[in-house]
Amino acid sequence: MNRAAVVAGLGAWVPETVVTNDDLAARLDTSAEWISTRTGIEQRHIVAPGESTGDLAVEAGGRALKSAGTERADMVVLATSTPDRSCPATAPEVAARLGLGGAAAFDIAAVCTGFVYALGVSAALVESGTAGTVLVIGADTFSTILNPADRTTRAIFGDGAGAVLLRAGAPAEPGALKGLHLGSDGTRSRLLEVAAGGSRQRSTGRPAEPDAEFFTMEGRAVFAEAVRHMAASVETTARLLDWRLDDLDRVVLHQANSRILVAVAERIGLPADRFVRNIERVGNTVAASIPLALADGVRRGELLAGQRVVLGGFGGGLTWGSVGLVWPDVVAA
Ligand code: UT7
């Protein structure tokens, strides 16, 4: 392989409205202390009425283009499980709003692993020469599919968007994506789901049960699967790259629960402080989680040019995946 996909820009965006743990405790049978100690989350951002995933994706995507110093991209790939409408995909409208009319544009739905899947597909399109530049966006608005009465999911999820611009470059360059590993286990798809609204329910001709329109999650089982699969995936990517685990300067995982990050660190035998963590500020933002953590890592000076980094995700599907890179010199916009 003599052509690689290189990270050339990074952008992030969260909606204005902040919901603190105290806000949730005032409305639900929970406490700020429970949320903080069981998840590590202190606050999350949620969209305003009428605001959509596409709106957040445009903000983050525009910032990634600016960070890369360009106004152009050949393709827009949007990872999301909360599209603006169930049909068509949201990416073409995002591309148009960013002034990228004519660019190929499509959505990828792999829930919390969506950004890693999108990076993998986009990198392959760059490596093959099909695209010279791809704007890869992860954006979700899970606040729009949560049961307002569900204290567990409402404590965890927040809305947001993050994006990187990939450009064609050389495999030895900083920023070149490599060591991609992706996997799934559809036998456990019901651990996280929105049961209604798809063809399985709509083909019955009967209206959905009201609660079936909301996202549900079997938290404890998902926790165990997240630790097992993210740890194994990070190890696989390190092995594919011929990096010892101890060579990893930073691990940037999907921010699902700070206890999951600690458990993965223990499982692969790395100090937890090598794991970038911003869950306290934004909660679990699904497909936006990894690029938002990248942007916060850069802004806080935790992610520095030249560091060996593995990104890893896990989520509904079940799906999981990891990819490695030597961190490039990029500014988070
Ligand atoms: O994004 C990718 C996929 N998602 C994840 O990776 C999330 C993985 N799961 C988790 O992060 C955790 O399982 C949760 C945060 C969802 C739950 O934490 P937990 O420590 O696993 O709690 P649990 O489900 O085992 O529940 C323990 C107790 C229960 O009460 P009882 O049965 O012991 O009386 C729950 O009813 O905590 C209760 N509980 C709460 N209490 C206060 C659950 N949610 C809350 C809450 N406030 N918000």
Short mmCIF file of C-alpha atoms and ligand atoms in Angstrom, two decimals:
data_model
loop_
_atom_site.label_atom_id
_atom_site.label_comp_id
_atom_site.label_asym_id
_atom_site.label_seq_id
_atom_site.Cartn_x
_atom_site.Cartn_y
_atom_site.Cartn_z
CA MET A 1 0.00 0.00 0.00
CA ASN A 2 1.64 3.27 -1.03
CA ARG A 3 -1.35 5.57 -0.46
CA ALA A 4 -2.90 6.21 2.94
CA ALA A 5 -5.72 8.26 4.45
CA VAL A 6 -4.23 10.98 6.65
CA VAL A 7 -6.04 13.01 9.34
CA ALA A 8 -5.70 16.64 8.19
CA GLY A 9 -8.38 18.47 10.21
CA LEU A 10 -10.48 18.07 13.36
CA GLY A 11 -13.71 19.80 14.38
CA ALA A 12 -16.19 19.45 17.23
CA TRP A 13 -19.51 20.92 18.27
CA VAL A 14 -22.02 20.44 21.07
CA PRO A 15 -25.41 22.17 21.34
CA GLU A 16 -25.77 25.07 23.77
CA THR A 17 -28.20 23.65 26.33
CA VAL A 18 -26.43 22.01 29.28
CA VAL A 19 -28.22 19.52 31.55
CA THR A 20 -26.38 18.94 34.82
CA ASN A 21 -26.74 15.96 37.14
CA ASP A 22 -28.57 18.25 39.56
CA ASP A 23 -31.04 19.14 36.80
CA LEU A 24 -31.78 15.43 36.27
CA ALA A 25 -32.00 14.74 40.00
CA ALA A 26 -34.64 17.48 40.28
CA ARG A 27 -36.83 15.71 37.71
CA LEU A 28 -36.13 11.98 38.12
CA ASP A 29 -35.65 9.36 40.84
CA THR A 30 -31.86 9.69 40.82
CA SER A 31 -29.10 11.69 42.50
CA ALA A 32 -26.18 13.73 41.19
CA GLU A 33 -23.92 11.54 43.30
CA TRP A 34 -25.22 8.26 41.76
CA ILE A 35 -24.70 9.54 38.23
CA SER A 36 -21.25 10.92 38.99
CA THR A 37 -19.91 7.84 40.79
CA ARG A 38 -21.52 5.18 38.54
CA THR A 39 -20.74 6.88 35.19
CA GLY A 40 -18.21 9.71 35.65
CA ILE A 41 -20.63 12.09 33.93
CA GLU A 42 -21.25 15.57 35.41
CA GLN A 43 -23.21 17.18 32.57
CA ARG A 44 -24.38 16.62 29.00
CA HIS A 45 -25.51 18.93 26.17
CA ILE A 46 -28.86 18.48 24.43
CA VAL A 47 -30.40 19.95 21.31
CA ALA A 48 -32.98 22.75 21.42
CA PRO A 49 -36.51 22.04 20.12
CA GLY A 50 -36.31 21.68 16.33
CA GLU A 51 -32.53 21.31 16.27
CA SER A 52 -31.27 18.15 14.54
CA THR A 53 -28.33 15.80 14.09
CA GLY A 54 -27.73 17.39 10.67
CA ASP A 55 -27.44 20.84 12.27
CA LEU A 56 -24.72 19.58 14.63
CA ALA A 57 -22.99 17.71 11.79
CA VAL A 58 -22.81 20.91 9.69
CA GLU A 59 -21.17 22.78 12.60
CA ALA A 60 -18.58 20.06 13.30
CA GLY A 61 -17.94 19.35 9.61
CA GLY A 62 -17.39 23.05 8.86
CA ARG A 63 -14.90 23.24 11.72
CA ALA A 64 -12.97 20.19 10.47
CA LEU A 65 -12.68 21.78 7.01
CA LYS A 66 -11.47 25.02 8.62
CA SER A 67 -8.97 23.13 10.77
CA ALA A 68 -7.59 21.53 7.59
CA GLY A 69 -7.46 24.90 5.83
CA THR A 70 -9.76 23.88 3.00
CA GLU A 71 -13.32 24.41 1.78
CA ARG A 72 -13.48 21.26 -0.33
CA ALA A 73 -14.05 17.52 0.17
CA ASP A 74 -14.82 14.82 -2.40
CA MET A 75 -17.09 12.87 -0.04
CA VAL A 76 -19.08 13.28 3.15
CA VAL A 77 -19.56 10.20 5.33
CA LEU A 78 -21.85 10.72 8.31
CA ALA A 79 -21.94 8.19 11.15
CA THR A 80 -25.28 8.50 12.95
CA SER A 81 -28.11 6.41 14.37
CA THR A 82 -30.37 9.44 14.83
CA PRO A 83 -30.71 10.82 11.27
CA ASP A 84 -32.84 13.92 10.65
CA ARG A 85 -35.46 11.68 8.98
CA SER A 86 -35.61 7.88 8.62
CA CYS A 87 -35.36 8.39 4.84
CA PRO A 88 -33.31 9.73 3.04
CA ALA A 89 -29.81 9.76 4.57
CA THR A 90 -28.77 12.98 6.31
CA ALA A 91 -25.29 13.25 4.73
CA PRO A 92 -26.33 14.68 1.31
CA GLU A 93 -28.10 17.61 2.99
CA VAL A 94 -25.11 18.17 5.28
CA ALA A 95 -22.83 18.20 2.21
CA ALA A 96 -25.07 20.71 0.45
CA ARG A 97 -25.21 22.99 3.50
CA LEU A 98 -21.42 22.91 3.71
CA GLY A 99 -21.15 24.05 0.10
CA LEU A 100 -19.96 20.62 -1.02
CA GLY A 101 -22.70 20.15 -3.62
CA GLY A 102 -22.05 17.19 -5.90
CA ALA A 103 -19.84 15.37 -3.39
CA ALA A 104 -20.74 11.72 -2.74
CA ALA A 105 -22.52 11.58 0.61
CA PHE A 106 -23.96 8.76 2.69
CA ASP A 107 -24.75 7.72 6.28
CA ILE A 108 -23.29 4.83 8.25
CA ALA A 109 -25.27 3.35 11.16
CA ALA A 110 -23.09 1.48 13.63
CA VAL A 111 -24.32 3.32 16.74
CA CYS A 112 -21.42 4.08 19.14
CA THR A 113 -18.89 2.38 16.82
CA GLY A 114 -20.15 4.46 13.90
CA PHE A 115 -17.20 6.83 13.79
CA VAL A 116 -14.65 3.99 13.64
CA TYR A 117 -16.67 2.22 10.92
CA ALA A 118 -16.90 5.52 9.00
CA LEU A 119 -13.14 6.08 9.33
CA GLY A 120 -12.50 2.55 8.05
CA VAL A 121 -14.76 2.86 5.00
CA SER A 122 -13.52 6.38 4.22
CA ALA A 123 -9.86 5.37 4.54
CA ALA A 124 -10.42 2.50 2.10
CA LEU A 125 -11.97 4.92 -0.41
CA VAL A 126 -8.94 7.21 -0.10
CA GLU A 127 -6.43 4.34 -0.27
CA SER A 128 -8.08 2.97 -3.43
CA GLY A 129 -7.90 6.38 -5.13
CA THR A 130 -11.71 6.69 -5.32
CA ALA A 131 -11.59 9.85 -3.17
CA GLY A 132 -8.84 12.40 -2.55
CA THR A 133 -10.47 13.90 0.54
CA VAL A 134 -13.31 12.66 2.77
CA LEU A 135 -15.10 14.60 5.48
CA VAL A 136 -15.92 12.01 8.15
CA ILE A 137 -18.51 13.17 10.69
CA GLY A 138 -19.93 11.44 13.77
CA ALA A 139 -23.13 13.08 15.03
CA ASP A 140 -26.00 11.96 17.21
CA THR A 141 -28.91 13.41 19.15
CA PHE A 142 -29.88 10.54 21.45
CA SER A 143 -31.80 12.98 23.66
CA THR A 144 -34.49 12.77 20.95
CA ILE A 145 -35.02 8.99 21.33
CA LEU A 146 -34.77 8.58 25.12
CA ASN A 147 -37.75 7.80 27.33
CA PRO A 148 -38.15 10.98 29.43
CA ALA A 149 -38.92 8.75 32.44
CA ASP A 150 -35.85 6.46 32.07
CA ARG A 151 -33.40 7.66 34.73
CA THR A 152 -30.60 5.38 33.50
CA THR A 153 -30.41 6.30 29.81
CA ARG A 154 -31.17 9.96 30.50
CA ALA A 155 -28.21 10.07 32.90
CA ILE A 156 -25.81 8.74 30.31
CA PHE A 157 -26.55 10.14 26.87
CA GLY A 158 -25.85 13.59 25.45
CA ASP A 159 -25.89 15.15 21.97
CA GLY A 160 -22.94 16.32 19.88
CA ALA A 161 -20.90 16.06 16.70
CA GLY A 162 -17.25 15.68 15.77
CA ALA A 163 -15.47 15.40 12.44
CA VAL A 164 -12.13 14.80 10.78
CA LEU A 165 -11.02 15.60 7.26
CA LEU A 166 -9.05 12.75 5.66
CA ARG A 167 -6.73 13.44 2.73
CA ALA A 168 -4.56 11.19 0.59
CA GLY A 169 -0.99 10.89 1.80
CA ALA A 170 1.81 8.41 2.47
CA PRO A 171 1.57 5.51 4.96
CA ALA A 172 4.63 6.69 6.90
CA GLU A 173 3.20 10.20 7.49
CA PRO A 174 1.89 11.24 10.92
CA GLY A 175 -1.90 11.04 10.81
CA ALA A 176 -2.03 8.03 8.46
CA LEU A 177 -4.76 5.60 9.59
CA LYS A 178 -3.63 2.00 9.95
CA GLY A 179 -4.30 -1.27 11.75
CA LEU A 180 -8.08 -1.10 11.26
CA HIS A 181 -10.06 -3.79 13.06
CA LEU A 182 -13.89 -4.05 12.89
CA GLY A 183 -16.32 -6.64 14.25
CA SER A 184 -19.95 -7.35 15.16
CA ASP A 185 -22.23 -9.80 16.99
CA GLY A 186 -25.82 -9.56 15.72
CA THR A 187 -27.00 -12.32 18.07
CA ARG A 188 -26.96 -9.71 20.85
CA SER A 189 -28.64 -6.89 18.89
CA ARG A 190 -31.47 -6.55 21.40
CA LEU A 191 -29.17 -5.41 24.23
CA LEU A 192 -29.45 -1.86 22.81
CA GLU A 193 -32.35 -1.03 20.53
CA VAL A 194 -35.26 1.13 19.47
CA ALA A 195 -37.77 -1.68 18.95
CA ALA A 196 -40.35 0.24 16.91
CA GLY A 197 -40.23 2.44 13.82
CA GLY A 198 -38.43 0.01 11.50
CA SER A 199 -39.80 -2.48 8.96
CA ARG A 200 -40.10 -5.29 11.55
CA GLN A 201 -42.73 -3.31 13.47
CA ARG A 202 -44.26 -1.29 10.63
CA SER A 203 -44.97 -4.36 8.50
CA THR A 204 -47.37 -5.56 11.19
CA GLY A 205 -49.72 -2.71 10.27
CA ARG A 206 -50.33 -2.08 13.96
CA PRO A 207 -49.27 1.11 15.74
CA ALA A 208 -46.21 0.76 17.94
CA GLU A 209 -46.52 0.44 21.71
CA PRO A 210 -45.64 3.96 22.99
CA ASP A 211 -42.55 2.82 24.94
CA ALA A 212 -41.22 0.87 21.95
CA GLU A 213 -40.38 4.16 20.21
CA PHE A 214 -37.68 4.83 22.81
CA PHE A 215 -34.12 3.59 23.04
CA THR A 216 -33.60 0.82 25.61
CA MET A 217 -30.39 -0.70 26.93
CA GLU A 218 -29.51 -3.62 29.22
CA GLY A 219 -26.81 -1.66 30.99
CA ARG A 220 -25.02 -4.36 32.96
CA ALA A 221 -24.73 -6.82 30.05
CA VAL A 222 -23.64 -4.03 27.71
CA PHE A 223 -20.98 -2.91 30.20
CA ALA A 224 -19.37 -6.37 30.23
CA GLU A 225 -19.45 -6.67 26.43
CA ALA A 226 -18.00 -3.15 26.02
CA VAL A 227 -15.01 -3.93 28.22
CA ARG A 228 -14.34 -7.31 26.57
CA HIS A 229 -14.62 -6.14 22.96
CA MET A 230 -12.90 -2.75 23.26
CA ALA A 231 -9.95 -4.33 25.09
CA ALA A 232 -9.64 -7.10 22.48
CA SER A 233 -10.00 -4.65 19.59
CA VAL A 234 -7.31 -2.28 20.89
CA GLU A 235 -5.00 -5.30 21.34
CA THR A 236 -5.73 -6.44 17.78
CA THR A 237 -4.94 -3.02 16.30
CA ALA A 238 -1.68 -2.82 18.29
CA ARG A 239 -0.73 -6.30 17.05
CA LEU A 240 -1.56 -5.40 13.41
CA LEU A 241 0.74 -2.38 13.76
CA ASP A 242 3.50 -4.31 15.48
CA TRP A 243 3.21 -1.95 18.47
CA ARG A 244 3.58 -3.31 21.99
CA LEU A 245 0.67 -2.22 24.18
CA ASP A 246 3.12 -0.31 26.32
CA ASP A 247 4.12 1.67 23.20
CA LEU A 248 0.66 3.30 23.16
CA ASP A 249 0.94 6.90 24.35
CA ARG A 250 -2.80 7.52 24.22
CA VAL A 251 -5.94 5.41 23.86
CA VAL A 252 -9.08 7.29 22.83
CA LEU A 253 -12.12 5.10 23.41
CA HIS A 254 -15.81 5.68 22.98
CA GLN A 255 -16.88 7.52 26.15
CA ALA A 256 -19.68 5.27 27.48
CA ASN A 257 -18.87 5.18 31.19
CA SER A 258 -15.66 6.19 32.97
CA ARG A 259 -15.71 2.83 34.78
CA ILE A 260 -15.56 1.10 31.39
CA LEU A 261 -12.42 3.09 30.52
CA VAL A 262 -10.79 2.05 33.80
CA ALA A 263 -11.79 -1.61 33.28
CA VAL A 264 -10.36 -1.65 29.73
CA ALA A 265 -7.13 -0.08 31.00
CA GLU A 266 -6.85 -2.79 33.67
CA ARG A 267 -7.62 -5.55 31.20
CA ILE A 268 -4.90 -4.54 28.74
CA GLY A 269 -2.46 -3.58 31.50
CA LEU A 270 -2.05 0.14 30.75
CA PRO A 271 -2.25 3.01 33.24
CA ALA A 272 -5.71 4.63 33.12
CA ASP A 273 -4.13 8.08 32.66
CA ARG A 274 -3.13 7.16 29.10
CA PHE A 275 -6.85 7.06 28.26
CA VAL A 276 -8.27 10.39 27.09
CA ARG A 277 -11.45 11.13 29.03
CA ASN A 278 -14.02 13.87 28.46
CA ILE A 279 -17.17 12.00 29.48
CA GLU A 280 -17.60 14.25 32.53
CA ARG A 281 -18.30 17.21 30.20
CA VAL A 282 -20.40 15.65 27.42
CA GLY A 283 -21.69 12.23 28.55
CA ASN A 284 -22.08 9.43 26.01
CA THR A 285 -22.52 11.14 22.64
CA VAL A 286 -22.68 7.91 20.58
CA ALA A 287 -21.08 8.41 17.12
CA ALA A 288 -19.75 11.84 18.14
CA SER A 289 -17.97 10.46 21.18
CA ILE A 290 -14.54 9.64 19.75
CA PRO A 291 -14.02 12.83 17.68
CA LEU A 292 -15.26 14.96 20.61
CA ALA A 293 -12.72 13.21 22.85
CA LEU A 294 -10.01 13.80 20.22
CA ALA A 295 -10.82 17.51 20.11
CA ASP A 296 -10.82 17.83 23.91
CA GLY A 297 -7.60 15.79 24.08
CA VAL A 298 -5.89 18.21 21.66
CA ARG A 299 -7.23 21.32 23.43
CA ARG A 300 -6.07 20.08 26.83
CA GLY A 301 -2.61 19.18 25.51
CA GLU A 302 -3.12 15.47 26.20
CA LEU A 303 -2.92 14.49 22.54
CA LEU A 304 0.35 15.66 21.03
CA ALA A 305 1.92 15.32 17.60
CA GLY A 306 4.07 12.22 17.35
CA GLN A 307 2.22 10.15 19.96
CA ARG A 308 1.14 6.61 19.12
CA VAL A 309 -2.62 6.54 19.44
CA VAL A 310 -5.33 3.90 19.11
CA LEU A 311 -9.00 4.90 18.76
CA GLY A 312 -11.62 2.32 19.76
CA GLY A 313 -15.39 2.03 19.87
CA PHE A 314 -18.14 -0.30 20.97
CA GLY A 315 -21.90 -0.05 20.64
CA GLY A 316 -25.25 -1.32 19.48
CA GLY A 317 -25.35 -4.04 16.88
CA LEU A 318 -23.33 -5.19 18.71
CA THR A 319 -20.42 -3.56 16.90
CA TRP A 320 -16.84 -2.73 17.82
CA GLY A 321 -13.65 -1.53 16.16
CA SER A 322 -10.27 0.17 16.48
CA VAL A 323 -7.77 2.00 14.33
CA GLY A 324 -4.28 3.37 14.99
CA LEU A 325 -2.26 6.40 13.95
CA VAL A 326 0.71 8.50 14.92
CA TRP A 327 -0.99 11.70 16.05
CA PRO A 328 -0.54 14.53 13.48
CA ASP A 329 -0.01 18.24 14.11
CA VAL A 330 -3.64 19.39 13.90
CA VAL A 331 -5.56 22.17 15.60
CA ALA A 332 -9.01 21.32 16.97
CA ALA A 333 -11.50 23.84 15.58
O1 UT7 B 1 -22.57 3.48 24.38
C1 UT7 B 1 -22.34 2.11 24.24
C2 UT7 B 1 -23.13 1.26 25.02
N1 UT7 B 1 -23.46 1.69 26.36
C3 UT7 B 1 -22.67 1.39 27.40
O2 UT7 B 1 -21.57 0.94 27.25
C4 UT7 B 1 -23.26 1.56 28.79
C5 UT7 B 1 -22.87 0.38 29.64
N2 UT7 B 1 -23.53 0.32 30.91
C6 UT7 B 1 -23.33 1.20 31.93
O3 UT7 B 1 -22.64 2.18 31.76
C7 UT7 B 1 -23.92 0.88 33.26
O4 UT7 B 1 -24.40 -0.43 33.27
C8 UT7 B 1 -25.07 1.84 33.68
C9 UT7 B 1 -24.51 3.22 33.97
C10 UT7 B 1 -26.10 1.91 32.56
C11 UT7 B 1 -25.75 1.36 34.92
O5 UT7 B 1 -24.79 1.25 35.98
P1 UT7 B 1 -24.67 -0.09 36.82
O6 UT7 B 1 -23.68 0.17 37.84
O7 UT7 B 1 -24.41 -1.22 35.85
O8 UT7 B 1 -26.08 -0.19 37.46
P2 UT7 B 1 -27.13 -1.38 37.37
O9 UT7 B 1 -27.85 -1.34 36.06
O10 UT7 B 1 -26.49 -2.65 37.79
O11 UT7 B 1 -28.12 -0.91 38.52
C12 UT7 B 1 -27.70 -0.81 39.89
C13 UT7 B 1 -28.80 -0.10 40.66
C14 UT7 B 1 -30.20 -0.65 40.34
O12 UT7 B 1 -30.95 -0.64 41.53
P3 UT7 B 1 -31.12 -2.00 42.39
O13 UT7 B 1 -31.75 -3.00 41.47
O14 UT7 B 1 -29.74 -2.38 42.84
O15 UT7 B 1 -32.01 -1.54 43.51
C15 UT7 B 1 -30.75 0.37 39.37
O16 UT7 B 1 -32.16 0.40 39.40
O17 UT7 B 1 -28.83 1.29 40.31
C16 UT7 B 1 -30.16 1.65 39.94
N3 UT7 B 1 -30.09 2.73 38.98
C17 UT7 B 1 -30.10 4.02 39.36
N4 UT7 B 1 -30.17 4.59 40.57
C18 UT7 B 1 -30.15 5.94 40.62
C19 UT7 B 1 -29.99 2.68 37.64
N5 UT7 B 1 -29.94 3.92 37.12
C20 UT7 B 1 -30.02 4.77 38.19
C21 UT7 B 1 -29.99 6.18 38.29
N6 UT7 B 1 -30.07 6.70 39.53
N7 UT7 B 1 -29.89 7.00 37.22
#
